[in-house]
PDB file of C-alpha atoms in Angstrom:
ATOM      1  CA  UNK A   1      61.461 115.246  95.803  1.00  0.00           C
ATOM      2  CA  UNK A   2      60.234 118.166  93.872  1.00  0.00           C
ATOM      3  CA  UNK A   3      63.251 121.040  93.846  1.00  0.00           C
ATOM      4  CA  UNK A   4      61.903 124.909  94.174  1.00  0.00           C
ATOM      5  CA  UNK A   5      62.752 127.224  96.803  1.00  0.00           C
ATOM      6  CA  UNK A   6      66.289 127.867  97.457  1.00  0.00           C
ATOM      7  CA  UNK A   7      66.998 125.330 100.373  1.00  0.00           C
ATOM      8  CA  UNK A   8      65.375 122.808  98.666  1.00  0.00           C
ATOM      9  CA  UNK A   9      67.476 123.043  95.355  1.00  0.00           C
ATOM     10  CA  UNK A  10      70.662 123.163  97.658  1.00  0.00           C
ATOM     11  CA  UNK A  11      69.593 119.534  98.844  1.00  0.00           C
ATOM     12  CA  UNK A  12      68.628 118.102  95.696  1.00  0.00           C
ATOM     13  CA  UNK A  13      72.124 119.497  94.049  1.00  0.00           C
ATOM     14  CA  UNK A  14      73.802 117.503  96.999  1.00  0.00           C
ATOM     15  CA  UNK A  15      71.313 114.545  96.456  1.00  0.00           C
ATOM     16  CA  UNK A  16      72.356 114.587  92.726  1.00  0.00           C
ATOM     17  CA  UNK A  17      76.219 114.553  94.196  1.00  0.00           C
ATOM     18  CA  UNK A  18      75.674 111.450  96.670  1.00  0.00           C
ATOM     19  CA  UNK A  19      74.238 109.760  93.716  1.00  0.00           C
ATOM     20  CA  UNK A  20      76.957 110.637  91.018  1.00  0.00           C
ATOM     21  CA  UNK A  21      79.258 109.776  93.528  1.00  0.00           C
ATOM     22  CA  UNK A  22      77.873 106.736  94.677  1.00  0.00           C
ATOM     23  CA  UNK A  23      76.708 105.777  90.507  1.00  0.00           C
ATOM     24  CA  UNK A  24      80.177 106.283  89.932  1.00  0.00           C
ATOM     25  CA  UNK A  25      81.870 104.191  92.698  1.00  0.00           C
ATOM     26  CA  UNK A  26      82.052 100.817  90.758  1.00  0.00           C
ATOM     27  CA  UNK A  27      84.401  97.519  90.055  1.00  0.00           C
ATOM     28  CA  UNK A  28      86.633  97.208  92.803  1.00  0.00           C
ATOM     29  CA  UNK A  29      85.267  99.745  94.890  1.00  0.00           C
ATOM     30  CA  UNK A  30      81.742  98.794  94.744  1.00  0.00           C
ATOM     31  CA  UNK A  31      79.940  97.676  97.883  1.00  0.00           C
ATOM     32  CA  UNK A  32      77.894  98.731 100.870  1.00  0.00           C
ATOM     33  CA  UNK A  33      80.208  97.381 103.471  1.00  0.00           C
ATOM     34  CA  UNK A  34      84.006  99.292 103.535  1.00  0.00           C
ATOM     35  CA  UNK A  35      85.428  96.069 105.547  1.00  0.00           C
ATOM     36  CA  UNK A  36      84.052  93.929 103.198  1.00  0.00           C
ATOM     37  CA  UNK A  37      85.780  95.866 100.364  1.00  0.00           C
ATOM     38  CA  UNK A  38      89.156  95.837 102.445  1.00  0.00           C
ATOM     39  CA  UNK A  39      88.941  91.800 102.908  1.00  0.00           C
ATOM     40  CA  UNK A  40      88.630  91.140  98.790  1.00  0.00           C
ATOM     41  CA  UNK A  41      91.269  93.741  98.452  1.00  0.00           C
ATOM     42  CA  UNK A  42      93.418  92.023 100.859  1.00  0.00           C
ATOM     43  CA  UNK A  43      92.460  88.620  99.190  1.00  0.00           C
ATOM     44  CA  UNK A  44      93.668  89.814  96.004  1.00  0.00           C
ATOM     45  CA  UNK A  45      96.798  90.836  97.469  1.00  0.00           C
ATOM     46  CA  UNK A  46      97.460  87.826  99.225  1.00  0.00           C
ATOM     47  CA  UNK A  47      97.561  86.312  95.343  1.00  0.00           C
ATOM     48  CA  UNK A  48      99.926  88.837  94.036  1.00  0.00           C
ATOM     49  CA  UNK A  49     102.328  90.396  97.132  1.00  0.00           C
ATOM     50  CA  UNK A  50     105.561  88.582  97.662  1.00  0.00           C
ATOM     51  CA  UNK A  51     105.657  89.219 101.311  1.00  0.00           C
ATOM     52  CA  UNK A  52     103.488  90.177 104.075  1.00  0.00           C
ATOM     53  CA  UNK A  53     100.242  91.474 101.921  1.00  0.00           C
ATOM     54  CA  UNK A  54      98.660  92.153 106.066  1.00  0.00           C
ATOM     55  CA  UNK A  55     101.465  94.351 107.043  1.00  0.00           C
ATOM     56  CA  UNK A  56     100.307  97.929 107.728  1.00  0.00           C
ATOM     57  CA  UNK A  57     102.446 101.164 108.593  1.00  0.00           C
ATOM     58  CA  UNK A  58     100.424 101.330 111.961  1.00  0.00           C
ATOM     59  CA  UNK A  59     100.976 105.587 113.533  1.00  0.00           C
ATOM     60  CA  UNK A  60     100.457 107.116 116.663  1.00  0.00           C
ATOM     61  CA  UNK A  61     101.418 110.075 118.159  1.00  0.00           C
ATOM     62  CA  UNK A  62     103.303 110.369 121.659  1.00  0.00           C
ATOM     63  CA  UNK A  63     102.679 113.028 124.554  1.00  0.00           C
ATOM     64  CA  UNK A  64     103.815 115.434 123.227  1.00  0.00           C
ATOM     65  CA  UNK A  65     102.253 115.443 119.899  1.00  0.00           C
ATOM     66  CA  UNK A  66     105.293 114.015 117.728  1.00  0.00           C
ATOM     67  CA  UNK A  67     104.390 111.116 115.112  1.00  0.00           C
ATOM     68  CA  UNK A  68     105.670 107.739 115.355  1.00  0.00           C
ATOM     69  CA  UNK A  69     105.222 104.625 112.775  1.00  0.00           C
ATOM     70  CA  UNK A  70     106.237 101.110 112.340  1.00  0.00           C
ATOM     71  CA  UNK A  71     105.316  98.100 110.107  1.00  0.00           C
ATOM     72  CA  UNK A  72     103.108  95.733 111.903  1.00  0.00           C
ATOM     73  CA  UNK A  73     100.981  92.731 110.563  1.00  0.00           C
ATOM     74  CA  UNK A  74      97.289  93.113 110.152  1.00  0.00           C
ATOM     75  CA  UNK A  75      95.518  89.939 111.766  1.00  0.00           C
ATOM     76  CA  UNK A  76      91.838  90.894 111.176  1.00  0.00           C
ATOM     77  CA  UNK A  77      89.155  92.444 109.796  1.00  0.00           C
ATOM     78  CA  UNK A  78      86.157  92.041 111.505  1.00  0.00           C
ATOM     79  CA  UNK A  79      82.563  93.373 111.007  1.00  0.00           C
ATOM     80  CA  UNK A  80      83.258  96.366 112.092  1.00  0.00           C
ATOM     81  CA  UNK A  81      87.051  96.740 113.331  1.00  0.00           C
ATOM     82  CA  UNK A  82      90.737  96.116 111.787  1.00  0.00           C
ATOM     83  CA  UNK A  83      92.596  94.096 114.867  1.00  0.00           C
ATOM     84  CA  UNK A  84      96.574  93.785 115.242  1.00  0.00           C
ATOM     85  CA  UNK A  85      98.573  92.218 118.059  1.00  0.00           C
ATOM     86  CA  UNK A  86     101.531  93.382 119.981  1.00  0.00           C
ATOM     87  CA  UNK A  87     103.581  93.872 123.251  1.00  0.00           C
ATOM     88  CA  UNK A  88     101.486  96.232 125.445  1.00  0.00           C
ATOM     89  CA  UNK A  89     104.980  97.461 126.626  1.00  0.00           C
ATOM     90  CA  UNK A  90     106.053  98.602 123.780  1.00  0.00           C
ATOM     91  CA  UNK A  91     106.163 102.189 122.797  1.00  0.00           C
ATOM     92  CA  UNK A  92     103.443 101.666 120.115  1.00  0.00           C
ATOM     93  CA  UNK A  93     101.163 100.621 123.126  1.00  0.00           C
ATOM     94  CA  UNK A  94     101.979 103.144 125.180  1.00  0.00           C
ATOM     95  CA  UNK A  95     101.094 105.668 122.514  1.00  0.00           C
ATOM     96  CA  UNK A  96      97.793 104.200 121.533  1.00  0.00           C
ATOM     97  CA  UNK A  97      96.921 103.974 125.445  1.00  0.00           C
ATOM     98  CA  UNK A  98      97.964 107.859 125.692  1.00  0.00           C
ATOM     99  CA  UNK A  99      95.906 108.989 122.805  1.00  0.00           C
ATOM    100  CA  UNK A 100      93.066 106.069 122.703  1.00  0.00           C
ATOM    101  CA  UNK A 101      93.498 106.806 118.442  1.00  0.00           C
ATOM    102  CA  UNK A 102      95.658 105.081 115.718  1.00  0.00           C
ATOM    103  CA  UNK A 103      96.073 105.305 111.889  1.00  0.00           C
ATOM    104  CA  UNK A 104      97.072 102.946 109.802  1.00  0.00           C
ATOM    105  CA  UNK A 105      98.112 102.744 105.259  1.00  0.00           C
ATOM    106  CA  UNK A 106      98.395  99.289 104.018  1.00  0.00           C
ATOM    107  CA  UNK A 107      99.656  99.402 100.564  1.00  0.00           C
ATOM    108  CA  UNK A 108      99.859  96.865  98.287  1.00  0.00           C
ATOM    109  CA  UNK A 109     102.657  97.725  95.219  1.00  0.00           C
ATOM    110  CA  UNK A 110     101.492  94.895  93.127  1.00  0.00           C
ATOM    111  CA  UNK A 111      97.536  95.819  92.993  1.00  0.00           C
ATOM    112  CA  UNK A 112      98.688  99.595  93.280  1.00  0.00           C
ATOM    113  CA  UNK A 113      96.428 100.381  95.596  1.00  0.00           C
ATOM    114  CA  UNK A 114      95.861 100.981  99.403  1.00  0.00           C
ATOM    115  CA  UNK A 115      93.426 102.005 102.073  1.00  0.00           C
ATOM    116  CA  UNK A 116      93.829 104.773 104.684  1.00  0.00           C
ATOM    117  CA  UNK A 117      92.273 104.407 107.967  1.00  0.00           C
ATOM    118  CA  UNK A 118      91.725 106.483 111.428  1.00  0.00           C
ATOM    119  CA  UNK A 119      90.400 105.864 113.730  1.00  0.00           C
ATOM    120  CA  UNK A 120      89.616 104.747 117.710  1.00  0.00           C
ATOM    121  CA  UNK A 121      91.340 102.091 120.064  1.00  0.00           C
ATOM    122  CA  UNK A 122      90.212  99.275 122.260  1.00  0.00           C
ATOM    123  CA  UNK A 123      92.538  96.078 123.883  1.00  0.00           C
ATOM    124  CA  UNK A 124      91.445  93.106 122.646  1.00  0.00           C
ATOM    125  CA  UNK A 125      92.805  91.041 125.595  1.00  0.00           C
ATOM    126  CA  UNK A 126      90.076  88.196 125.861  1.00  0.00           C
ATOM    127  CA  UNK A 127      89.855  84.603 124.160  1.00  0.00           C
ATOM    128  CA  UNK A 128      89.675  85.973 120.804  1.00  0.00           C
ATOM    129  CA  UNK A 129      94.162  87.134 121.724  1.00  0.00           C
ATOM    130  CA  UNK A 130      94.367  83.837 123.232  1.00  0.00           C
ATOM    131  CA  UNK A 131      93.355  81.694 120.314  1.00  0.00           C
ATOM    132  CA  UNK A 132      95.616  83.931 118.024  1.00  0.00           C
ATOM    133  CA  UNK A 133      98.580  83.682 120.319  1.00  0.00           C
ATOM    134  CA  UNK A 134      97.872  79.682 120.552  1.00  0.00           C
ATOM    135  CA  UNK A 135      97.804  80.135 116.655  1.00  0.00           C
ATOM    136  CA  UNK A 136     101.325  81.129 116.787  1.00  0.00           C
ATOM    137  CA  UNK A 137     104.710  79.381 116.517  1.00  0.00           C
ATOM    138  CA  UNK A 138     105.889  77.498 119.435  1.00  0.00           C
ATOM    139  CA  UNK A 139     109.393  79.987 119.518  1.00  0.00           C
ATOM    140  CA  UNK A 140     106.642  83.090 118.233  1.00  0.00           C
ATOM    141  CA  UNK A 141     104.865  82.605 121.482  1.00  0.00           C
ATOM    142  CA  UNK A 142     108.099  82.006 123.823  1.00  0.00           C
ATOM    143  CA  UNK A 143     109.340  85.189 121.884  1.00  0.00           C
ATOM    144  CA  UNK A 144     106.956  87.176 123.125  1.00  0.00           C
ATOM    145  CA  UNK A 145     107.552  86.162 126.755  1.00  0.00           C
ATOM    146  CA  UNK A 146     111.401  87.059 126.475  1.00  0.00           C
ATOM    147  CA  UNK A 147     110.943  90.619 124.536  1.00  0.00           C
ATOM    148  CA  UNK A 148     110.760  93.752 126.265  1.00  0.00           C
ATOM    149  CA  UNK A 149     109.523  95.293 123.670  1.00  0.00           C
ATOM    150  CA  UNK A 150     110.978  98.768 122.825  1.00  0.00           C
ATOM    151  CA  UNK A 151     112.765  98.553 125.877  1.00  0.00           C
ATOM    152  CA  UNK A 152     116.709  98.555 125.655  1.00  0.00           C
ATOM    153  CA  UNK A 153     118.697  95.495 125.138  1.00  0.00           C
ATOM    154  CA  UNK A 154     122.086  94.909 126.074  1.00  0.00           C
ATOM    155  CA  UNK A 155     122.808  91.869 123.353  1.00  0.00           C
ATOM    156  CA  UNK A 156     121.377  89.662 121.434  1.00  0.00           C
ATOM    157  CA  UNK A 157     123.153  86.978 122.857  1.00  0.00           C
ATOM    158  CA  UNK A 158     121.147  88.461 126.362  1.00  0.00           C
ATOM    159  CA  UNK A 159     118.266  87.963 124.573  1.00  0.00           C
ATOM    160  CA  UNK A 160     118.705  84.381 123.523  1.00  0.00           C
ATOM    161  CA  UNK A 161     119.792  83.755 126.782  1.00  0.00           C
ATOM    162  CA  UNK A 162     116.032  85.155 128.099  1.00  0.00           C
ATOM    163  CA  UNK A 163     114.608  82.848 125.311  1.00  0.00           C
ATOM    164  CA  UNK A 164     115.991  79.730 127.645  1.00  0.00           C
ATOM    165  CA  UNK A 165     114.986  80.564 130.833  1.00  0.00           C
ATOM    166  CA  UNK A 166     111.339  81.384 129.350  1.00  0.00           C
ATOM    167  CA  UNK A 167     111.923  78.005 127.744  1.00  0.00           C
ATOM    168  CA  UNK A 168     112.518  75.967 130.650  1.00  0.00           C
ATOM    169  CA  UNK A 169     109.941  78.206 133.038  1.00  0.00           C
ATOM    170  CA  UNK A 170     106.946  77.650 130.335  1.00  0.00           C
ATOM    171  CA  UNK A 171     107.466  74.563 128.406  1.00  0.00           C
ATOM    172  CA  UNK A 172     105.630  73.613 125.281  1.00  0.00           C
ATOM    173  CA  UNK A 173     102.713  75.008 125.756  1.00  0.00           C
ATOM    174  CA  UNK A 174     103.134  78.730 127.208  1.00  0.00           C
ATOM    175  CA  UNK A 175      99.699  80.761 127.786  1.00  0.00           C
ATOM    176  CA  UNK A 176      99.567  84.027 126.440  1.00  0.00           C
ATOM    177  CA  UNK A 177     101.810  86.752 128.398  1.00  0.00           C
ATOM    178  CA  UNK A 178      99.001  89.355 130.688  1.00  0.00           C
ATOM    179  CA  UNK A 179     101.336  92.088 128.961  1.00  0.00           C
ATOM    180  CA  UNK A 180     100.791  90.543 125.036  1.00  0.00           C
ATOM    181  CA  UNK A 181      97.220  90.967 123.191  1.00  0.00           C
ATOM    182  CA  UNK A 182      95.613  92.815 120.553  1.00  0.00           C
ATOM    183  CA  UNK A 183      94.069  96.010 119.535  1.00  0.00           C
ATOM    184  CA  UNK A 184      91.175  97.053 117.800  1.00  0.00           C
ATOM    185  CA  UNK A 185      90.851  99.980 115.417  1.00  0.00           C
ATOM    186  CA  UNK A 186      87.112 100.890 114.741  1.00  0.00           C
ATOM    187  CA  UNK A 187      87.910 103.605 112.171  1.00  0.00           C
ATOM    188  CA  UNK A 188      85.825 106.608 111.660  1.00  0.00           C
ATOM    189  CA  UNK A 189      87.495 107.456 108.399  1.00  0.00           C
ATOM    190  CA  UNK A 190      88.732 104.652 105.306  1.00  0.00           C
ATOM    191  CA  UNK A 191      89.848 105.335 102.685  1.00  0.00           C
ATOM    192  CA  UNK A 192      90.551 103.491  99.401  1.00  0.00           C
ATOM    193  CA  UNK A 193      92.906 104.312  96.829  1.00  0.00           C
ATOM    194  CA  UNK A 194      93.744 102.691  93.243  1.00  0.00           C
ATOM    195  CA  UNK A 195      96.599 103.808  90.825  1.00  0.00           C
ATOM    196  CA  UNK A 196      95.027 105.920  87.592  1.00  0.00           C
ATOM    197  CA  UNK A 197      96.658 106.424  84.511  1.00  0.00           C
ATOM    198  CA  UNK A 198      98.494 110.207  84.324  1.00  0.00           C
ATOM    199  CA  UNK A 199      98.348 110.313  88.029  1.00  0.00           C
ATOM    200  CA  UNK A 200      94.693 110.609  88.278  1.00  0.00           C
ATOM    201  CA  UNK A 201      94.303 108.269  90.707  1.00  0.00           C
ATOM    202  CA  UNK A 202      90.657 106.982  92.058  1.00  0.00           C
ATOM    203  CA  UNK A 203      89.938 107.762  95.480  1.00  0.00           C
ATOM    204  CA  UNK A 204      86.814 107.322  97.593  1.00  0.00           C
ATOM    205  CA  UNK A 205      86.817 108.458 101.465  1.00  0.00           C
ATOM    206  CA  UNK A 206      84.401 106.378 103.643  1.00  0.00           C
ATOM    207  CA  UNK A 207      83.475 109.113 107.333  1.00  0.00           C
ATOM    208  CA  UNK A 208      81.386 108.722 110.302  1.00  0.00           C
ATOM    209  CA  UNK A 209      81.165 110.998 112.872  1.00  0.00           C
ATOM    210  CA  UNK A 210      80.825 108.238 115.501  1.00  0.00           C
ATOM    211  CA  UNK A 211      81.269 104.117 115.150  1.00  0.00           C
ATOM    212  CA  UNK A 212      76.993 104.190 115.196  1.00  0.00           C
ATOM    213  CA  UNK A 213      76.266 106.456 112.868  1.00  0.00           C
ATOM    214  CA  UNK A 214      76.471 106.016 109.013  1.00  0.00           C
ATOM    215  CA  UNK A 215      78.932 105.958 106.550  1.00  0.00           C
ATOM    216  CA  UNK A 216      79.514 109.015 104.304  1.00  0.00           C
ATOM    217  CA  UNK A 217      80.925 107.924 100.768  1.00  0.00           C
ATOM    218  CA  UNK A 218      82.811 110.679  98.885  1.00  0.00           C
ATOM    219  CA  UNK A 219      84.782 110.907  96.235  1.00  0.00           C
ATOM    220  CA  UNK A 220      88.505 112.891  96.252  1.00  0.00           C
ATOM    221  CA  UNK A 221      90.254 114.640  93.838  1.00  0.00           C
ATOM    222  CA  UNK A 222      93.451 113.022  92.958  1.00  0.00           C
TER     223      UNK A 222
END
């Protein structure tokens, strides 16, 4: 495209922009597809982090606008989604139900790095929750029958005590709970960030204004 006129040379200056930016987006965050780049990050970490590389400070916000946020574990990243499981009791639920949005930093202290996502909410209450809660533990998945998730608890010995009668009422093979599944973040906004010498860290924000429509690649400031 030939640049004269004043609107055009505005659009080939931010033409020349998308390209620096996207020239200069290379090595670990290279790539077309941001989930793909979050799966080898996460398979890196899984090398490297002691404990838990999936967890993820998940945050929501309740009714009346004040945060909330808890560790929970990361179970997949799909094509187009990042998908955790929990207690749709639990005050995290309720939130995300409220809202219908979520955020979520995963951070990984021996790659020094993490990624930053926002983003929309869906259940994923279907087989794909049932083959991950038949995936877990046999006292995981009686677990989640007995908790009341964020609920209050008079003793933990009250609690075991749940954990027996759930025992004996379900057996060896307990189905998956109608109030225990997943949920699935389709993010409008990623972001990836990697530890830079003098605290000018590298930092490349992935937006969409809607889960159809493309991805905008920029590059932040530290």
């Amino acid at each position: 495209m030939a640049c004269g006129g004043q609107g055009t040379a505005l659009a080939c200056r931010q033409t020349a922009r998308r390209q620096q930016t996207m020239s200069d987006r290379t090595g670990i965050f290279s790539g077309d597809d941001p989930f793909q780049i979050a799966r080898d990050w996460l398979a890196e970490a899984e090398a490297s982090e002691p404990n838990d590389p999936n967890a993820i400070a998940l945050s929501t916000v309740d009714a009346d606008g004040l945060p909330n946020a808890r560790m929970v574990l990361l179970k997949d990243i799909e094509a187009g989604a990042f998908v955790f499981y929990t207690n749709y009791g639990s005050a995290k639920a309720g939130e995300i139900d409220q809202a219908g949005k979520a955020a979520f930093v995963m951070h990984w202290k021996s790659l020094r790095r993490q990624i930053r996502v926002r983003g929309l909410v869906s259940k994923e209450e279907g087989p794909q929750a049932d083959a991950y809660y038949a995936s877990r533990s046999l006292k995981s998945r009686l677990g989640a029958w007995a908790s009341q998730q964020s609920q209050p608890l008079a003793s933990r010995g009250s609690l075991m005590a749940e954990v027996a009668k759930i025992t004996a009422q379900h057996g060896p093979n307990p189905k998956r709970p109608p109030f225990w599944g997943g949920y699935r973040i389709t993010p409008l906004e990623i972001e990836f960030w990697a530890d830079g010498a003098f605290r000018l860290h590298d930092r490349f924000r992935w937006r969409r204004q809607a889960v159809d429509a493309a991805w905008e690649v920029t590059r932040l400031n530290p």
